[in-house]
XYZ file of N, CA and C in Angstrom:
465
model
N 7.221 12.348 -26.674
C 8.422 11.809 -26.083
C 9.469 12.896 -26.009
N 10.099 13.042 -24.879
C 11.128 14.051 -24.705
C 12.463 13.513 -25.194
N 13.196 14.363 -25.885
C 14.521 13.938 -26.307
C 15.522 14.420 -25.275
N 16.519 13.622 -25.053
C 17.558 14.014 -24.113
C 18.669 14.644 -24.927
N 18.817 15.936 -24.791
C 19.856 16.655 -25.501
C 20.731 17.359 -24.485
N 21.891 17.773 -24.887
C 22.810 18.454 -23.979
C 23.125 19.847 -24.507
N 23.224 20.821 -23.606
C 23.653 22.163 -23.990
C 25.053 22.383 -23.457
N 25.699 23.411 -23.946
C 27.085 23.634 -23.556
C 27.401 25.112 -23.513
N 28.485 25.430 -22.824
C 28.981 26.805 -22.792
C 29.815 27.094 -24.027
N 30.100 26.080 -24.823
C 30.847 26.279 -26.046
C 32.250 25.712 -25.978
N 32.811 25.537 -24.757
C 34.180 25.027 -24.697
C 34.271 23.532 -24.950
N 33.209 22.784 -24.709
C 33.214 21.347 -24.980
C 32.563 21.116 -26.326
N 33.354 20.753 -27.300
C 32.796 20.492 -28.618
C 33.273 19.140 -29.094
N 32.416 18.467 -29.839
C 32.821 17.171 -30.361
C 33.650 17.364 -31.632
N 34.075 16.257 -32.239
C 34.971 16.371 -33.386
C 34.323 17.041 -34.587
N 33.010 17.150 -34.598
C 32.331 17.798 -35.708
C 32.103 19.282 -35.438
N 32.554 19.780 -34.288
C 32.444 21.200 -33.988
C 31.122 21.617 -33.384
N 30.186 20.684 -33.168
C 28.916 21.061 -32.555
C 29.022 20.949 -31.041
N 28.276 21.772 -30.318
C 28.378 21.738 -28.860
C 27.862 20.425 -28.275
N 28.480 19.983 -27.184
C 27.966 18.855 -26.412
C 26.865 19.405 -25.520
N 25.751 18.736 -25.486
C 24.587 19.262 -24.777
C 24.433 18.617 -23.409
N 23.950 19.373 -22.393
C 23.793 18.905 -21.012
C 22.399 19.011 -20.432
N 21.456 19.591 -21.132
C 20.135 19.866 -20.578
C 19.066 19.170 -21.407
N 18.046 18.629 -20.730
C 16.906 18.082 -21.463
C 16.202 19.248 -22.141
N 15.771 19.027 -23.368
C 15.001 20.057 -24.052
C 13.724 19.437 -24.601
N 12.763 20.280 -24.796
C 11.467 19.821 -25.292
C 11.551 19.555 -26.789
N 11.035 18.399 -27.254
C 11.038 18.154 -28.696
C 10.154 19.147 -29.446
N 9.159 19.719 -28.765
C 8.280 20.700 -29.403
C 8.991 22.042 -29.544
N 9.909 22.321 -28.623
C 10.663 23.570 -28.656
C 12.087 23.269 -28.202
N 12.960 22.828 -29.120
C 14.305 22.379 -28.750
C 15.174 23.427 -28.067
N 14.800 24.700 -28.130
C 15.600 25.719 -27.439
C 15.118 25.935 -26.011
N 14.003 25.306 -25.644
C 13.425 25.482 -24.310
C 13.808 24.303 -23.417
N 14.575 24.541 -22.336
C 14.921 23.441 -21.429
C 13.687 22.927 -20.689
N 13.706 21.663 -20.333
C 12.590 21.021 -19.649
C 12.741 21.206 -18.143
N 11.630 21.549 -17.497
C 11.622 21.720 -16.041
C 10.978 20.518 -15.371
N 11.489 20.166 -14.204
C 10.939 19.089 -13.387
C 9.541 19.482 -12.920
N 8.607 18.569 -13.033
C 7.220 18.830 -12.651
C 7.079 19.072 -11.146
N 8.001 18.516 -10.335
C 7.895 18.657 -8.883
C 8.540 19.944 -8.375
N 9.796 20.198 -8.780
C 10.528 21.337 -8.208
C 10.617 22.537 -9.139
N 10.173 22.381 -10.381
C 10.202 23.443 -11.391
C 11.600 23.924 -11.756
N 12.620 23.137 -11.451
C 13.989 23.463 -11.837
C 14.312 22.754 -13.151
N 15.248 23.308 -13.900
C 15.645 22.717 -15.176
C 16.314 21.373 -14.931
N 15.968 20.396 -15.746
C 16.579 19.069 -15.656
C 17.852 19.087 -16.491
N 18.998 19.060 -15.825
C 20.289 19.066 -16.517
C 20.617 17.685 -17.059
N 20.415 16.658 -16.222
C 20.664 15.279 -16.639
C 19.974 14.357 -15.650
N 19.863 13.095 -16.028
C 19.314 12.105 -15.112
C 17.834 12.233 -14.860
N 17.086 12.773 -15.799
C 15.655 12.893 -15.609
C 14.920 11.597 -15.901
N 13.705 11.508 -15.378
C 12.824 10.382 -15.656
C 11.468 10.933 -16.081
N 10.709 10.118 -16.766
C 9.368 10.510 -17.183
C 8.364 9.612 -16.481
N 7.352 10.229 -15.864
C 6.264 9.497 -15.219
C 4.974 10.188 -15.607
N 4.029 9.422 -16.136
C 2.752 9.958 -16.625
C 2.987 11.109 -17.612
N 3.965 10.896 -18.486
C 4.331 11.866 -19.525
C 4.790 13.208 -18.979
N 5.269 13.235 -17.755
C 5.800 14.454 -17.150
C 7.258 14.233 -16.775
N 8.113 15.265 -16.937
C 9.532 15.125 -16.595
C 9.793 15.356 -15.101
N 10.689 14.569 -14.537
C 11.073 14.674 -13.129
C 12.592 14.536 -13.035
N 13.217 15.210 -12.075
C 14.580 14.847 -11.702
C 14.491 13.467 -11.065
N 15.526 12.651 -11.209
C 15.519 11.328 -10.562
C 15.311 11.488 -9.059
N 15.969 12.479 -8.464
C 15.881 12.667 -7.011
C 14.545 13.270 -6.567
N 13.774 13.819 -7.484
C 12.448 14.363 -7.149
C 11.344 13.321 -7.292
N 11.630 12.257 -8.040
C 10.613 11.231 -8.255
C 10.639 10.271 -7.070
N 9.835 10.581 -6.051
C 9.864 9.874 -4.768
C 8.477 9.372 -4.379
N 8.474 8.435 -3.453
C 7.234 7.916 -2.884
C 6.472 9.058 -2.217
N 5.190 9.132 -2.466
C 4.357 10.187 -1.885
C 4.213 10.067 -0.379
N 4.538 8.912 0.179
C 4.397 8.713 1.620
C 5.728 8.822 2.366
N 6.737 8.054 1.955
C 7.996 7.990 2.721
C 9.145 8.753 2.087
N 8.956 9.261 0.886
C 9.966 10.042 0.173
C 11.150 9.234 -0.346
N 11.053 7.918 -0.382
C 12.101 7.084 -0.966
C 12.159 7.350 -2.466
N 13.368 7.482 -3.010
C 13.534 7.684 -4.449
C 13.001 6.460 -5.193
N 12.168 6.686 -6.195
C 11.533 5.590 -6.926
C 12.198 5.283 -8.265
N 13.112 6.123 -8.714
C 13.765 5.884 -10.004
C 14.482 4.538 -9.957
N 14.125 3.661 -10.873
C 14.734 2.340 -10.935
C 14.176 1.338 -9.943
N 13.143 1.705 -9.189
C 12.541 0.828 -8.177
C 11.141 0.405 -8.615
N 10.640 -0.682 -8.002
C 9.240 -1.064 -8.223
C 8.363 -0.062 -7.493
N 7.329 0.386 -8.159
C 6.387 1.304 -7.529
C 5.036 1.150 -8.201
N 4.035 1.734 -7.571
C 2.701 1.768 -8.153
C 2.103 3.122 -7.828
N 0.894 3.366 -8.272
C 0.298 4.674 -8.009
C -1.146 4.528 -7.567
N -1.602 5.552 -6.915
C -3.008 5.661 -6.529
C -3.350 7.137 -6.556
N -4.461 7.474 -7.164
C -4.888 8.869 -7.305
C -3.780 9.735 -7.895
N -3.107 9.186 -8.932
C -2.055 9.902 -9.666
C -0.771 10.117 -8.865
N -0.678 9.585 -7.651
C 0.519 9.751 -6.823
C 1.319 8.453 -6.809
N 2.655 8.545 -6.964
C 3.479 7.332 -6.925
C 3.783 6.894 -5.490
N 3.826 5.581 -5.271
C 4.142 5.004 -3.960
C 5.107 3.842 -4.142
N 6.053 3.697 -3.209
C 6.892 2.503 -3.214
C 5.998 1.318 -2.836
N 6.459 0.119 -3.149
C 5.649 -1.080 -2.897
C 5.315 -1.229 -1.417
N 6.280 -0.935 -0.530
C 6.031 -1.083 0.910
C 4.944 -0.131 1.397
N 5.046 1.141 1.035
C 4.039 2.110 1.492
C 2.669 1.815 0.895
N 2.645 1.435 -0.374
C 1.355 1.120 -0.985
C 0.683 -0.021 -0.230
N 1.456 -1.050 0.102
C 0.910 -2.177 0.858
C 0.391 -1.754 2.215
N 1.182 -0.955 2.925
C 0.780 -0.509 4.267
C -0.456 0.380 4.228
N -0.546 1.228 3.232
C -1.636 2.203 3.181
C -2.924 1.688 2.538
N -2.801 0.846 1.505
C -3.975 0.548 0.690
C -4.332 -0.927 0.526
N -3.420 -1.831 0.806
C -3.677 -3.252 0.533
C -4.639 -3.864 1.551
N -5.282 -4.960 1.126
C -6.080 -5.752 2.063
C -5.141 -6.317 3.114
N -5.667 -6.618 4.292
C -4.870 -7.175 5.390
C -5.236 -8.633 5.610
N -4.230 -9.416 5.921
C -4.438 -10.821 6.237
C -5.153 -10.920 7.582
N -6.210 -11.703 7.631
C -6.977 -11.898 8.862
C -6.120 -12.530 9.948
N -5.183 -13.376 9.570
C -4.359 -14.092 10.539
C -3.177 -13.263 11.043
N -2.317 -12.801 10.144
C -1.085 -12.110 10.568
C -1.212 -10.595 10.548
N -2.247 -10.058 9.977
C -2.550 -8.625 9.830
C -1.585 -7.868 8.914
N -0.669 -8.560 8.249
C 0.232 -7.891 7.303
C -0.507 -7.654 5.990
N -0.039 -6.663 5.203
C -0.704 -6.392 3.924
C -0.587 -7.566 2.956
N -1.609 -7.726 2.146
C -1.593 -8.704 1.063
C -1.367 -7.899 -0.211
N -0.146 -7.948 -0.716
C 0.219 -7.074 -1.832
C 0.198 -7.741 -3.187
N 0.386 -9.034 -3.249
C 0.471 -9.709 -4.540
C 1.838 -9.588 -5.180
N 2.785 -8.917 -4.519
C 4.141 -8.779 -5.058
C 4.801 -10.147 -5.099
N 5.484 -10.409 -6.177
C 6.161 -11.688 -6.320
C 5.207 -12.843 -6.557
N 4.014 -12.547 -7.053
C 3.053 -13.606 -7.343
C 2.382 -14.180 -6.112
N 2.425 -13.461 -4.998
C 1.794 -13.926 -3.772
C 0.323 -14.222 -4.021
N -0.096 -15.384 -3.579
C -1.495 -15.775 -3.725
C -2.186 -15.611 -2.379
N -3.492 -15.436 -2.437
C -4.235 -15.286 -1.190
C -5.625 -15.873 -1.327
N -6.248 -16.077 -0.176
C -7.587 -16.650 -0.081
C -8.533 -15.558 0.413
N -9.703 -15.473 -0.178
C -10.747 -14.558 0.287
C -11.991 -15.370 0.595
N -12.604 -15.082 1.733
C -13.857 -15.722 2.102
C -14.670 -14.708 2.878
N -15.889 -14.457 2.401
C -16.751 -13.431 2.965
C -15.955 -12.132 3.006
N -15.802 -11.492 4.142
C -15.057 -10.229 4.178
C -13.651 -10.404 4.745
N -13.141 -11.624 4.733
C -11.816 -11.905 5.286
C -10.858 -12.360 4.188
N -9.567 -12.098 4.413
C -8.517 -12.449 3.462
C -7.336 -13.037 4.219
N -6.642 -13.985 3.588
C -5.468 -14.611 4.193
C -4.383 -14.779 3.136
N -3.112 -14.657 3.540
C -2.016 -15.140 2.698
C -2.191 -16.656 2.620
N -1.756 -17.276 1.542
C -1.861 -18.738 1.439
C -1.228 -19.419 2.646
N -0.040 -18.954 3.045
C 0.665 -19.594 4.163
C -0.005 -19.352 5.517
N -0.901 -18.392 5.601
C -1.615 -18.101 6.852
C -2.985 -18.780 6.921
N -3.398 -19.381 5.831
C -4.718 -20.014 5.773
C -4.605 -21.428 6.333
N -4.614 -21.518 7.674
C -4.397 -22.788 8.375
C -5.476 -23.010 9.428
N -5.657 -24.262 9.791
C -6.620 -24.632 10.825
C -6.176 -24.026 12.158
N -7.105 -23.434 12.874
C -6.794 -22.800 14.159
C -6.393 -23.812 15.229
N -6.756 -25.073 15.056
C -6.419 -26.085 16.070
C -5.170 -26.887 15.698
N -5.175 -27.550 14.561
C -4.052 -28.438 14.209
C -2.958 -27.730 13.415
N -3.218 -26.523 12.939
C -2.257 -25.693 12.205
C -1.898 -26.233 10.821
N -2.674 -27.167 10.306
C -2.445 -27.682 8.954
C -3.011 -26.703 7.931
N -2.366 -26.654 6.772
C -2.815 -25.775 5.696
C -4.207 -26.177 5.223
N -5.020 -25.179 4.939
C -6.361 -25.412 4.413
C -6.472 -24.998 2.947
N -5.349 -24.615 2.331
C -5.362 -24.199 0.931
C -5.833 -25.361 0.065
N -6.866 -25.117 -0.709
C -7.409 -26.131 -1.600
C -8.214 -27.203 -0.900
N -8.519 -27.011 0.371
C -9.266 -28.014 1.142
C -10.538 -27.392 1.699
N -11.422 -28.242 2.152
C -12.629 -27.767 2.805
C -12.303 -27.217 4.185
N -13.121 -26.303 4.671
C -12.930 -25.744 6.009
C -14.273 -25.312 6.566
N -14.301 -25.134 7.869
C -15.508 -24.700 8.568
C -15.132 -23.474 9.386
N -16.020 -22.490 9.407
C -15.757 -21.311 10.232
C -16.432 -21.496 11.584
N -15.732 -21.063 12.612
C -16.262 -21.080 13.971
C -15.947 -19.717 14.561
N -16.906 -18.810 14.453
C -16.710 -17.410 14.794
C -15.538 -16.877 13.982
N -14.457 -16.443 14.613
C -13.340 -15.885 13.847
C -12.338 -16.945 13.401
N -12.478 -18.176 13.879
C -11.548 -19.252 13.528
C -11.968 -19.953 12.241
N -10.974 -20.531 11.588
C -11.236 -21.459 10.492
C -10.654 -22.802 10.918
N -11.393 -23.852 10.647
C -11.008 -25.187 11.109
C -11.096 -26.187 9.967
N -10.213 -27.186 10.022
C -10.333 -28.294 9.078
C -11.539 -29.127 9.529
N -12.111 -29.932 8.664
C -13.291 -30.720 9.039
C -13.063 -31.622 10.259
N -11.881 -32.248 10.365
C -11.611 -33.128 11.511
C -11.607 -32.353 12.823
N -10.934 -31.205 12.862
C -10.887 -30.407 14.093
C -12.249 -29.807 14.419
N -13.006 -29.423 13.389
C -14.349 -28.891 13.615
C -15.228 -29.958 14.246
N -15.097 -31.193 13.775
C -15.881 -32.297 14.325
C -15.528 -32.495 15.805
N -14.226 -32.468 16.133
C -13.787 -32.628 17.531
C -14.301 -31.488 18.401
N -14.206 -30.281 17.913
C -14.585 -29.109 18.701
C -16.096 -29.037 18.928
N -16.848 -29.400 17.942
C -18.297 -29.256 18.027
C -18.993 -30.453 18.664
N -18.274 -31.533 18.920
C -18.905 -32.706 19.536
C -18.584 -32.788 20.987
């Protein structure tokens, strides 16, 4: 764990006469300032730790869109951090109906059948548009149908 300590030029001293410190230093070597893993510059303040590595807050960004991730929801893939939006666009399953990513953010539930996936709200009969969540359904090529509509269509 890195300790956040501050260094000083000597003019800012606290009431005990010790210098006020401004730079992150390594707990293994307190005289050695910590460098950001991305830009290799010394972290003066506002650093974050990701995968046990130090980063400037402004250097800790989404690997795809460069949005700052400090204080934001993010995830990773292949050791690279991604914002939730980019991760969904790049790696998530796609809803068969609306083609938007199925991310699971916010407890989103989804249905999977064979090689197809749907958001719960998109899992509806192609004819009557009623929800099929928790109900029986019949597939007709790329469509999913409730039993009543399937009976009408096939007769």
